[in-house]
C-alpha positions as a printed NumPy array, in Angstrom:
array([[ -7.577,  21.71 , -14.838],
       [ -7.577,  19.766, -17.841],
       [ -5.706,  16.354, -17.36 ],
       [ -7.626,  14.036, -19.686],
       [ -5.679,  12.568, -22.593],
       [ -2.357,  13.171, -21.122],
       [ -2.577,  16.813, -21.872],
       [ -1.041,  17.743, -18.337],
       [ -0.033,  15.888, -15.128],
       [ -1.443,  15.983, -11.631],
       [  1.841,  16.614, -10.862],
       [  1.888,  20.188, -12.155],
       [ -0.525,  20.854,  -9.451],
       [  1.887,  20.196,  -6.722],
       [  4.365,  22.652,  -8.349],
       [  1.948,  25.662,  -7.728],
       [  3.035,  25.729,  -4.192],
       [ -0.338,  25.522,  -2.619],
       [ -1.386,  22.806,  -0.34 ],
       [ -3.736,  20.379,  -2.308],
       [ -6.933,  19.507,  -0.956],
       [ -7.909,  15.834,  -1.627],
       [-11.059,  13.793,  -1.104],
       [ -9.89 ,  10.382,   0.211],
       [-10.78 ,   6.8  ,  -1.082],
       [-13.816,   5.757,   1.013],
       [-15.675,   2.464,   0.732],
       [-19.331,   2.936,  -0.792],
       [-19.121,   6.81 ,  -0.255],
       [-16.336,   8.359,  -2.583],
       [-18.353,   7.595,  -5.631],
       [-19.079,   9.711,  -8.639],
       [-21.958,  11.627,  -7.391],
       [-20.049,  12.706,  -4.106],
       [-17.031,  13.672,  -5.846],
       [-19.232,  15.801,  -8.088],
       [-20.197,  17.516,  -5.15 ],
       [-16.9  ,  18.085,  -3.385],
       [-15.432,  19.343,  -6.51 ],
       [-18.111,  22.231,  -6.16 ],
       [-16.538,  23.051,  -2.955],
       [-12.572,  23.437,  -3.616],
       [-11.447,  19.825,  -3.565],
       [ -8.478,  19.713,  -5.837],
       [ -8.19 ,  15.815,  -6.413],
       [-10.745,  12.922,  -5.749],
       [-10.048,   9.184,  -5.318],
       [-12.447,   6.405,  -6.118],
       [-13.296,   3.994,  -3.411],
       [-10.924,   1.117,  -3.044],
       [-11.364,  -1.491,  -5.887],
       [-10.093,  -5.233,  -5.875],
       [ -7.874,  -5.283,  -8.917],
       [ -8.229,  -8.838,  -9.675],
       [-12.247,  -8.884,  -9.316],
       [-12.29 ,  -5.478, -11.711],
       [-10.378,  -7.501, -14.28 ],
       [-12.062, -10.777, -14.089],
       [-15.753,  -9.37 , -14.158],
       [-17.41 ,  -6.919, -16.552],
       [-20.257,  -6.534, -13.632],
       [-17.52 ,  -5.54 , -11.117],
       [-15.958,  -2.79 , -13.651],
       [-19.495,  -1.399, -14.354],
       [-20.426,  -1.336, -10.77 ],
       [-17.127,  -0.358,  -9.301],
       [-15.817,   2.262, -11.591],
       [-18.177,   5.051, -12.89 ],
       [-16.902,   8.408, -14.31 ],
       [-17.838,  11.363, -16.528],
       [-15.661,  14.056, -18.149],
       [-16.039,  16.611, -15.443],
       [-14.892,  14.065, -12.918],
       [-11.109,  15.073, -13.207],
       [ -8.355,  14.882, -11.697],
       [ -9.35 ,  11.502, -10.89 ],
       [ -7.087,   9.067,  -8.977],
       [ -8.5  ,   5.185,  -9.042],
       [ -7.443,   3.359,  -5.866],
       [ -6.774,  -0.469,  -6.241],
       [ -6.101,  -3.12 ,  -3.822],
       [ -3.54 ,  -5.601,  -5.366],
       [ -1.01 ,  -8.205,  -4.   ],
       [  0.731,  -8.803,  -7.549],
       [  2.307,  -6.315,  -9.794],
       [  1.003,  -7.501, -13.173],
       [ -2.695,  -7.41 , -11.677],
       [ -2.063,  -3.674, -10.735],
       [ -0.597,  -2.799, -14.017],
       [ -3.421,  -4.551, -15.93 ],
       [ -5.993,  -2.728, -13.797],
       [ -4.006,   0.368, -14.261],
       [ -3.821,   0.354, -17.995],
       [ -7.702,  -0.529, -18.166],
       [ -8.476,   2.728, -16.506],
       [ -5.826,   4.972, -17.605],
       [ -7.912,   6.296, -20.6  ],
       [-10.586,   7.486, -18.04 ],
       [ -8.284,   8.89 , -15.274],
       [ -5.219,  10.604, -14.27 ],
       [ -3.318,   7.991, -11.923],
       [ -3.744,   5.057,  -9.855],
       [ -3.157,   4.687,  -6.323],
       [ -2.058,   1.34 ,  -4.441],
       [ -3.808,   0.762,  -1.148],
       [ -1.235,   0.117,   1.43 ],
       [ -3.226,   1.167,   4.272],
       [ -6.44 ,  -0.678,   4.703],
       [ -6.401,  -2.399,   8.259],
       [ -9.427,  -4.373,   7.559],
       [ -9.121,  -8.151,   8.635],
       [-10.598,  -9.451,   5.397],
       [ -8.165,  -7.179,   3.11 ],
       [ -4.925,  -8.1  ,   5.198],
       [ -5.938, -11.755,   5.199],
       [ -6.057, -11.65 ,   1.507],
       [ -2.739,  -9.997,   1.207],
       [ -4.113,  -6.454,   0.348],
       [ -3.96 ,  -3.29 ,   2.358],
       [ -1.638,  -2.563,   5.37 ],
       [ -0.092,  -5.803,   4.974],
       [  1.887,  -4.512,   2.284],
       [  3.778,  -1.968,   4.299],
       [  5.914,  -4.953,   5.456],
       [  6.615,  -5.745,   1.751],
       [  8.776,  -3.073,   0.345],
       [ 10.39 ,  -4.999,  -2.463],
       [  6.896,  -5.971,  -3.652],
       [  5.334,  -2.596,  -3.559],
       [  8.527,  -1.259,  -5.483],
       [  7.904,  -3.856,  -7.977],
       [  4.137,  -2.886,  -8.296],
       [  5.072,   0.668,  -8.781],
       [  7.579,  -0.014, -11.336],
       [  5.158,  -2.277, -13.321],
       [  2.658,   0.574, -13.461],
       [  5.065,   2.946, -14.494],
       [  6.63 ,   0.626, -17.257],
       [  3.039,  -0.419, -18.742],
       [  0.864,   2.429, -18.778],
       [  1.276,   4.309, -22.235],
       [  1.257,   7.831, -20.89 ],
       [  4.104,   9.552, -18.995],
       [  1.875,  11.856, -17.242],
       [ -0.135,   9.07 , -15.699],
       [  0.657,   8.978, -11.804],
       [  1.413,   5.978,  -9.685],
       [  1.046,   6.595,  -6.094],
       [  0.686,   4.682,  -2.761],
       [ -1.377,   5.297,   0.483],
       [  0.427,   3.78 ,   3.574],
       [  0.108,   3.439,   7.332],
       [  3.082,   3.846,   9.352],
       [  5.051,   1.226,  11.193],
       [  5.771,   1.337,  15.202],
       [  9.41 ,   1.477,  13.94 ],
       [  9.349,   4.55 ,  11.795],
       [ 12.87 ,   3.537,  10.07 ],
       [ 10.723,   0.881,   8.439],
       [  8.451,   3.27 ,   6.925],
       [ 11.085,   5.479,   5.672],
       [ 12.805,   2.601,   4.038],
       [  9.544,   1.61 ,   2.173],
       [  8.746,   5.088,   1.042],
       [ 12.43 ,   5.284,  -0.168],
       [ 12.061,   2.081,  -2.081],
       [  8.718,   3.292,  -3.827],
       [ 10.595,   6.58 ,  -4.564],
       [ 13.466,   4.75 ,  -6.311],
       [ 10.697,   2.797,  -8.449],
       [  9.149,   6.039,  -9.67 ],
       [  6.298,   6.537,  -7.231],
       [  4.662,  10.047,  -7.917],
       [  3.711,  10.721,  -4.316],
       [  2.885,   9.083,  -1.062],
       [ -0.131,   9.541,   1.165],
       [  0.664,   8.856,   4.669],
       [ -2.148,   8.077,   7.241],
       [ -0.487,   8.799,  10.419],
       [ -1.502,   5.985,  12.485],
       [ -0.231,   2.127,  12.768],
       [ -2.13 ,  -0.735,  11.475],
       [ -3.335,  -1.257,  15.071],
       [ -4.475,   2.133,  15.662],
       [ -8.038,   3.27 ,  14.967],
       [ -9.212,   6.738,  16.703],
       [ -5.639,   7.419,  18.552],
       [ -4.155,  10.829,  17.863],
       [ -2.486,  10.924,  14.566],
       [  1.167,  10.738,  14.471],
       [  1.909,  14.171,  12.873],
       [  5.547,  13.97 ,  13.599],
       [  6.15 ,  10.604,  11.7  ],
       [  4.318,  12.268,   8.801],
       [  6.987,  14.97 ,   9.065],
       [  9.97 ,  12.545,   9.347],
       [  8.663,  10.586,   5.977],
       [  8.314,  14.214,   4.196],
       [ 11.915,  15.032,   5.13 ],
       [ 13.104,  11.552,   3.921],
       [ 11.896,  11.658,   0.264],
       [ 11.965,  14.065,  -2.495],
       [  8.347,  13.144,  -3.865],
       [  5.286,  14.979,  -2.673],
       [  3.76 ,  13.686,   0.507],
       [  0.018,  13.816,   1.573],
       [ -1.106,  14.034,   5.106],
       [ -3.97 ,  12.035,   5.963],
       [ -6.003,  11.48 ,   9.41 ],
       [ -8.397,  13.557,  11.505],
       [ -8.937,  16.612,   9.128],
       [-12.217,  18.283,  10.091],
       [-11.97 ,  21.942,   9.243],
       [-10.336,  23.973,   6.503],
       [ -7.884,  25.529,   9.328],
       [ -6.325,  21.986,   9.971],
       [ -5.038,  21.933,   6.295],
       [ -2.947,  24.891,   7.048],
       [ -1.924,  23.984,  10.736],
       [ -1.016,  20.496,   9.402],
       [  0.88 ,  21.966,   6.449],
       [  2.959,  23.956,   8.97 ],
       [  3.426,  21.144,  11.214],
       [  4.633,  18.7  ,   8.695],
       [  5.724,  20.413,   5.388],
       [  3.413,  18.349,   3.344],
       [  2.229,  19.234,  -0.216],
       [ -1.295,  18.046,   0.385],
       [ -4.125,  16.964,   2.865],
       [ -6.61 ,  14.282,   2.314],
       [ -9.807,  14.125,   4.173],
       [-12.331,  11.36 ,   4.726],
       [-14.721,  11.467,   7.582],
       [-14.387,  15.333,   7.583],
       [-15.751,  15.743,   4.211],
       [-18.547,  13.147,   4.84 ],
       [-19.712,  15.369,   7.657],
       [-19.341,  18.651,   5.645],
       [-18.513,  18.38 ,   1.813],
       [-18.033,  22.105,   1.78 ],
       [-15.216,  21.821,   4.373],
       [-12.448,  22.662,   1.885],
       [-14.231,  25.929,   0.947],
       [-13.973,  27.065,   4.461],
       [-17.418,  26.266,   5.872],
       [-17.644,  24.923,   9.46 ],
       [-20.78 ,  22.797,   8.922],
       [-22.48 ,  21.677,   5.941],
       [-24.409,  24.803,   4.204],
       [-27.853,  24.566,   3.152],
       [-26.577,  25.287,  -0.615],
       [-24.236,  22.256,  -0.464],
       [-27.311,  19.9  ,   0.876],
       [-29.609,  21.066,  -2.04 ],
       [-26.531,  20.416,  -4.418],
       [-26.223,  16.917,  -3.137],
       [-30.065,  16.475,  -3.899],
       [-29.793,  17.838,  -7.455],
       [-26.508,  15.954,  -8.363],
       [-28.342,  12.521,  -6.753],
       [-31.38 ,  13.137,  -8.667],
       [-29.495,  13.932, -11.897],
       [-27.031,  10.709, -11.596],
       [-29.816,   8.402, -10.271],
       [-27.883,   7.825,  -6.993],
       [-29.584,   4.83 ,  -5.189],
       [-31.484,   5.846,  -2.193],
       [-29.562,   4.284,   0.498],
       [-26.286,   5.983,  -0.598],
       [-28.365,   9.377,  -1.094],
       [-29.902,   9.199,   2.482],
       [-26.763,   7.969,   4.168],
       [-24.772,  10.936,   2.895],
       [-27.411,  13.256,   4.204],
       [-27.342,  11.492,   7.553],
       [-23.537,  12.409,   7.941],
       [-24.09 ,  16.012,   6.411],
       [-27.106,  16.784,   8.76 ],
       [-25.696,  15.298,  11.942],
       [-23.873,  18.498,  13.263],
       [-26.636,  20.812,  12.364],
       [-29.744,  18.663,  13.547],
       [-31.005,  17.898,  17.056],
       [-31.39 ,  14.359,  18.236],
       [-35.303,  14.147,  17.622],
       [-34.813,  15.588,  14.164],
       [-32.348,  12.993,  13.297],
       [-34.54 ,  10.147,  14.425],
       [-37.148,  11.327,  12.08 ],
       [-34.781,  12.021,   9.241],
       [-32.965,   8.46 ,   9.558],
       [-36.404,   6.793,   9.288],
       [-37.311,   8.2  ,   5.889],
       [-37.426,   5.798,   3.233],
       [-37.869,   7.517,  -0.072],
       [-36.121,  10.196,  -1.943],
       [-39.486,  12.301,  -1.964],
       [-39.856,  11.959,   1.798],
       [-36.325,  13.221,   2.223],
       [-37.034,  16.171,  -0.056],
       [-40.13 ,  17.011,   1.541],
       [-38.396,  16.752,   4.984],
       [-35.644,  18.997,   3.905],
       [-38.022,  21.671,   2.595],
       [-40.037,  21.846,   5.601],
       [-37.184,  21.719,   8.216],
       [-34.375,  23.962,   6.453],
       [-36.304,  25.61 ,   3.55 ],
       [-35.145,  25.631,  -0.193],
       [-32.067,  27.279,  -1.746],
       [-34.647,  30.085,  -3.061],
       [-35.075,  30.97 ,   0.548],
       [-31.341,  31.797,   0.657],
       [-31.774,  34.288,  -1.832],
       [-34.603,  36.306,  -0.465]])
């Protein structure tokens, strides 16, 4: 789908009636190379990792290291951490020519983020969130450019509904709901809460939390009525998940090698992704050997010797 230069909007994708499959913003992981990979396997929309808007605006170095894209990397949503409306709007204007929307992080529960006024602490500041969404809406000179938010839920769900309705009144494009409170980490996701939020607003709602297989997408849609599903750890473990694979297929592993080599992905990032991808399909002794490898060539040799090449798939 072409979304560059304001030709069409990401919002058109919601009108097709299918449940959208989305790659979550993940620190260190949802960078260009990984986005390129999951797009080959039925991922509809990708998010960048969270970028601190103030740092991004202040430093050319931060802009170059934090935000990398190419013409095939669409639709792309850039996620920012911000605690004032003008910084978010300025950052949105800077990335608007190269992306399809910005997302305000209102869900990161990490202490450093919350103490700096970013992330999940914003769910307790609905007026500020409303102001931030409105600033982006008013200042980005492209009517098709989206302004979304990603939130966690309150213990008292009425507060979350109020937040979402205020964001809707400011023109929010859609809302992603991670179905846990700020204090919860690995507890079960509150899908009932996501359904309540979906029923309380007219903008699209995306469900996030514990999506591990393609079948989860449909079951969560049936449970909550959401318009899309966002995955993080599930996609790290299996980037081909949205294409219906139960575990990472060999083709996907070699696709990752090709993309990483082509884009010059740093070794640590290249290796870490493979550690996640191979976790379900390798034995503990194999993982021990693989995790100790320290060069791209050693990794490629190991993969060739242990799993075979892509050509072996076709013979």
